[in-house]
Amino acid sequence: PLLVGGKDMIYPRMNNLSYWLSPNALYLLMLSFMTDKGVGAGWTLYPPLSSYPYHSGPSMDVMIVALHLAGASSLVGAINFASTNKNMP
């Protein structure tokens, strides 16, 4: 916001939401490694390796929720940056 002449972001609560979704996503990511046998799908999360016969524990589900939270945090932050850039004079 300083580069476009503003004091703060347009939506500070949206900025706060983006900030607090990130540690929760990291917590769930770490939890997915410690749940059951851990996520055994490799770094690509290849779908056949993450399906039920190969990986039946809840850790893959926790990993997917963590990735969705990280994506939502990034999306909310990006929307806030774009709207700040557009609405600042």
XYZ file of N, CA, C and O in Angstrom:
356
model
N 0.803 -1.206 0.000
C 0.000 0.000 0.000
C 0.846 1.271 0.000
O 0.392 2.308 -0.428
N 2.068 1.191 0.508
C 2.906 2.395 0.545
C 3.324 2.829 -0.849
O 3.515 4.021 -1.094
N 3.458 1.898 -1.769
C 3.875 2.247 -3.128
C 2.785 2.959 -3.910
O 3.085 3.702 -4.835
N 1.522 2.742 -3.545
C 0.431 3.429 -4.244
C -0.062 4.637 -3.474
O -1.055 5.247 -3.835
N 0.629 4.999 -2.388
C 0.300 6.211 -1.662
C -0.694 6.035 -0.536
O -1.223 7.011 -0.022
N -0.964 4.825 -0.123
C -1.917 4.601 0.954
C -1.233 4.346 2.282
O -0.063 3.991 2.338
N -1.975 4.535 3.359
C -1.436 4.280 4.692
C -1.583 2.814 5.075
O -0.753 2.270 5.788
N -2.669 2.204 4.650
C -2.950 0.823 5.015
C -3.748 0.183 3.886
O -4.113 0.844 2.922
N -4.021 -1.091 4.027
C -4.822 -1.800 3.034
C -6.263 -1.287 3.085
O -6.715 -0.756 4.103
N -6.980 -1.455 1.991
C -8.374 -1.014 1.917
C -9.242 -1.785 2.916
O -10.064 -1.209 3.609
N -9.055 -3.082 2.997
C -9.846 -3.939 3.878
C -8.936 -4.577 4.924
O -8.410 -5.671 4.715
N -8.740 -3.951 6.077
C -7.821 -4.502 7.070
C -8.301 -5.822 7.679
O -7.489 -6.674 8.019
N -9.603 -6.012 7.778
C -10.095 -7.290 8.318
C -9.859 -8.424 7.341
O -9.609 -9.561 7.737
N -9.928 -8.121 6.077
C -9.611 -9.124 5.056
C -8.125 -9.478 5.113
O -7.746 -10.640 4.939
N -7.301 -8.489 5.374
C -5.876 -8.715 5.537
C -5.613 -9.584 6.765
O -4.764 -10.484 6.738
N -6.345 -9.344 7.831
C -6.220 -10.137 9.048
C -6.661 -11.577 8.815
O -6.028 -12.512 9.299
N -7.747 -11.752 8.071
C -8.212 -13.098 7.742
C -7.164 -13.845 6.939
O -6.868 -15.014 7.219
N -6.576 -13.200 5.979
C -5.529 -13.817 5.175
C -4.335 -14.207 6.037
O -3.746 -15.274 5.865
N -3.985 -13.338 6.975
C -2.853 -13.621 7.850
C -3.121 -14.820 8.753
O -2.271 -15.677 8.917
N -4.302 -14.904 9.351
C -4.578 -15.965 10.306
C -4.954 -17.287 9.654
O -4.944 -18.328 10.330
N -5.294 -17.297 8.397
C -5.511 -18.576 7.715
C -4.189 -19.292 7.445
O -4.152 -20.516 7.412
N -3.122 -18.537 7.279
C -1.817 -19.136 6.979
C -1.275 -20.013 8.099
O -0.873 -21.146 7.837
N -1.233 -19.566 9.369
C -0.731 -20.475 10.409
C -1.624 -21.683 10.633
O -1.138 -22.764 10.963
N -2.930 -21.506 10.437
C -3.830 -22.651 10.578
C -3.577 -23.680 9.484
O -3.640 -24.884 9.737
N -3.301 -23.206 8.283
C -2.966 -24.134 7.198
C -1.653 -24.856 7.497
O -1.535 -26.062 7.259
N -0.680 -24.140 8.040
C 0.587 -24.767 8.407
C 0.396 -25.786 9.525
O 0.992 -26.865 9.500
N -0.437 -25.464 10.500
C -0.728 -26.405 11.581
C -1.362 -27.684 11.035
O -0.973 -28.794 11.418
N -2.332 -27.548 10.143
C -2.974 -28.731 9.570
C -2.004 -29.517 8.690
O -2.069 -30.745 8.636
N -1.113 -28.823 8.015
C -0.105 -29.503 7.207
C 0.800 -30.361 8.086
O 1.072 -31.519 7.779
N 1.264 -29.797 9.199
C 2.094 -30.564 10.125
C 1.305 -31.697 10.771
O 1.837 -32.780 11.004
N 0.038 -31.446 11.054
C -0.807 -32.485 11.636
C -1.002 -33.646 10.669
O -1.055 -34.801 11.078
N -1.075 -33.346 9.378
C -1.260 -34.417 8.397
C -0.038 -35.328 8.328
O -0.161 -36.506 8.020
N 1.145 -34.788 8.618
C 2.346 -35.631 8.637
C 2.379 -36.543 9.847
O 2.992 -37.604 9.808
N 1.746 -36.117 10.940
C 1.779 -36.901 12.171
C 0.561 -37.798 12.352
O 0.527 -38.598 13.269
N -0.453 -37.642 11.519
C -1.665 -38.437 11.634
C -1.471 -39.787 10.956
O -0.988 -39.855 9.829
N -1.864 -40.837 11.662
C -1.800 -42.203 11.138
C -0.379 -42.518 10.660
O 0.553 -42.494 11.437
N -0.188 -42.794 9.393
C 1.136 -43.107 8.850
C 1.733 -41.921 8.105
O 2.792 -42.026 7.509
N 1.044 -40.805 8.080
C 1.507 -39.649 7.328
C 1.035 -39.713 5.894
O 0.459 -40.704 5.436
N 1.278 -38.653 5.170
C 0.875 -38.588 3.770
C 1.935 -39.311 2.952
O 3.064 -38.858 2.862
N 1.566 -40.421 2.360
C 2.531 -41.207 1.597
C 2.310 -41.097 0.107
O 2.453 -42.074 -0.613
N 1.957 -39.912 -0.368
C 1.644 -39.743 -1.782
C 2.760 -39.048 -2.547
O 2.588 -38.730 -3.707
N 3.877 -38.785 -1.913
C 4.973 -38.114 -2.602
C 4.750 -36.618 -2.695
O 3.725 -36.088 -2.283
N 5.723 -35.924 -3.238
C 5.627 -34.469 -3.300
C 4.656 -33.982 -4.365
O 4.239 -32.834 -4.364
N 4.257 -34.869 -5.293
C 3.301 -34.478 -6.327
C 1.859 -34.730 -5.928
O 0.947 -34.282 -6.613
N 1.624 -35.437 -4.830
C 0.291 -35.867 -4.402
C -0.432 -36.594 -5.534
O -1.591 -36.323 -5.837
N 0.271 -37.497 -6.167
C -0.228 -38.259 -7.309
C -1.497 -39.010 -6.923
O -1.503 -39.775 -5.954
N -2.627 -38.797 -7.625
C -3.917 -39.353 -7.202
C -3.976 -40.867 -7.003
O -4.581 -41.293 -6.025
N -3.377 -41.718 -7.850
C -3.478 -43.146 -7.540
C -2.801 -43.535 -6.222
O -3.243 -44.454 -5.553
N -1.760 -42.831 -5.842
C -1.101 -43.146 -4.581
C -1.874 -42.631 -3.381
O -1.673 -43.083 -2.264
N -2.776 -41.675 -3.597
C -3.535 -41.119 -2.488
C -4.945 -41.695 -2.402
O -5.740 -41.237 -1.601
N -5.269 -42.679 -3.225
C -6.609 -43.249 -3.200
C -6.747 -44.241 -2.042
O -5.789 -44.582 -1.362
N -7.941 -44.753 -1.846
C -8.272 -45.562 -0.675
C -7.433 -46.838 -0.534
O -6.958 -47.110 0.566
N -7.237 -47.633 -1.573
C -6.479 -48.878 -1.331
C -5.035 -48.640 -0.891
O -4.475 -49.445 -0.163
N -4.437 -47.549 -1.315
C -3.036 -47.303 -0.993
C -2.855 -46.456 0.256
O -1.846 -46.551 0.934
N -3.814 -45.604 0.529
C -3.663 -44.663 1.633
C -5.023 -44.445 2.268
O -5.744 -43.514 1.927
N -5.390 -45.310 3.210
C -6.747 -45.280 3.751
C -6.903 -44.405 4.989
O -8.001 -44.237 5.477
N -5.833 -43.828 5.510
C -5.923 -43.028 6.728
C -6.453 -41.630 6.475
O -6.607 -41.180 5.335
N -6.709 -40.894 7.562
C -7.249 -39.537 7.433
C -6.195 -38.482 7.108
O -6.545 -37.317 6.905
N -4.937 -38.858 7.049
C -3.891 -37.846 6.850
C -3.982 -37.177 5.483
O -3.672 -35.991 5.356
N -4.401 -37.895 4.466
C -4.541 -37.291 3.141
C -5.674 -36.265 3.132
O -5.555 -35.206 2.500
N -6.745 -36.554 3.865
C -7.848 -35.602 3.953
C -7.422 -34.325 4.676
O -7.794 -33.218 4.270
N -6.637 -34.477 5.732
C -6.148 -33.310 6.464
C -5.216 -32.493 5.572
O -5.236 -31.260 5.593
N -4.399 -33.177 4.755
C -3.499 -32.480 3.831
C -4.290 -31.677 2.792
O -3.939 -30.539 2.489
N -5.361 -32.244 2.292
C -6.176 -31.550 1.295
C -6.836 -30.313 1.905
O -6.869 -29.244 1.293
N -7.331 -30.425 3.139
C -7.926 -29.275 3.818
C -6.864 -28.199 4.055
O -7.129 -27.003 3.883
N -5.651 -28.612 4.429
C -4.564 -27.652 4.646
C -4.226 -26.917 3.357
O -4.012 -25.693 3.364
N -4.180 -27.620 2.249
C -3.887 -26.973 0.970
C -5.003 -26.022 0.553
O -4.738 -24.963 -0.025
N -6.247 -26.386 0.847
C -7.354 -25.488 0.542
C -7.298 -24.227 1.410
O -7.587 -23.119 0.925
N -6.944 -24.372 2.676
C -6.817 -23.194 3.537
C -5.685 -22.285 3.078
O -5.822 -21.062 3.088
N -4.576 -22.867 2.674
C -3.457 -22.056 2.176
C -3.854 -21.331 0.889
O -3.502 -20.156 0.696
N -4.593 -21.996 0.029
C -5.062 -21.364 -1.198
C -6.055 -20.253 -0.925
O -6.019 -19.190 -1.559
N -6.943 -20.464 0.044
C -7.911 -19.417 0.399
C -7.203 -18.212 0.993
O -7.562 -17.057 0.701
N -6.191 -18.461 1.816
C -5.421 -17.356 2.392
C -4.730 -16.551 1.304
O -4.750 -15.317 1.322
N -4.149 -17.225 0.361
C -3.472 -16.541 -0.742
C -4.461 -15.760 -1.602
O -4.179 -14.632 -2.012
N -5.607 -16.346 -1.852
C -6.623 -15.689 -2.674
C -7.180 -14.439 -1.990
O -7.326 -13.387 -2.624
N -7.458 -14.532 -0.699
C -7.978 -13.374 0.033
C -6.938 -12.256 0.066
O -7.258 -11.079 -0.131
N -5.678 -12.612 0.281
C -4.622 -11.606 0.272
C -4.454 -10.957 -1.083
O -4.255 -9.739 -1.184
N -4.546 -11.748 -2.147
C -4.406 -11.200 -3.496
C -5.561 -10.269 -3.846
O -5.358 -9.224 -4.475
N -6.769 -10.633 -3.444
C -7.921 -9.766 -3.691
C -7.763 -8.449 -2.941
O -8.051 -7.370 -3.473
N -7.256 -8.526 -1.726
C -7.051 -7.308 -0.940
C -5.978 -6.420 -1.565
O -6.136 -5.208 -1.638
N -4.884 -6.990 -2.033
C -3.848 -6.196 -2.694
C -4.368 -5.569 -3.983
O -4.102 -4.389 -4.263
N -5.105 -6.338 -4.766
C -5.620 -5.805 -6.038
C -6.630 -4.693 -5.794
O -6.639 -3.667 -6.484
N -7.529 -4.875 -4.811
C -8.514 -3.835 -4.543
C -7.862 -2.586 -3.945
O -8.304 -1.473 -4.215
N -6.820 -2.768 -3.153
C -6.088 -1.608 -2.630
C -5.428 -0.838 -3.753
O -5.470 0.390 -3.801
N -4.822 -1.550 -4.673
C -4.146 -0.919 -5.797
C -5.137 -0.173 -6.689
O -4.852 0.908 -7.194
N -6.321 -0.751 -6.885
C -7.309 -0.120 -7.765
C -7.989 1.078 -7.105
O -8.285 2.069 -7.777
N -8.240 1.017 -5.809
C -9.044 2.049 -5.133
C -8.218 3.190 -4.554
O -8.801 4.192 -4.138
N -6.917 3.067 -4.494
C -6.116 4.173 -3.979
C -5.916 5.229 -5.076
O -5.696 4.884 -6.223
N -6.012 6.507 -4.712
C -5.866 7.558 -5.735
C -4.436 7.729 -6.199
O -3.493 7.364 -5.670
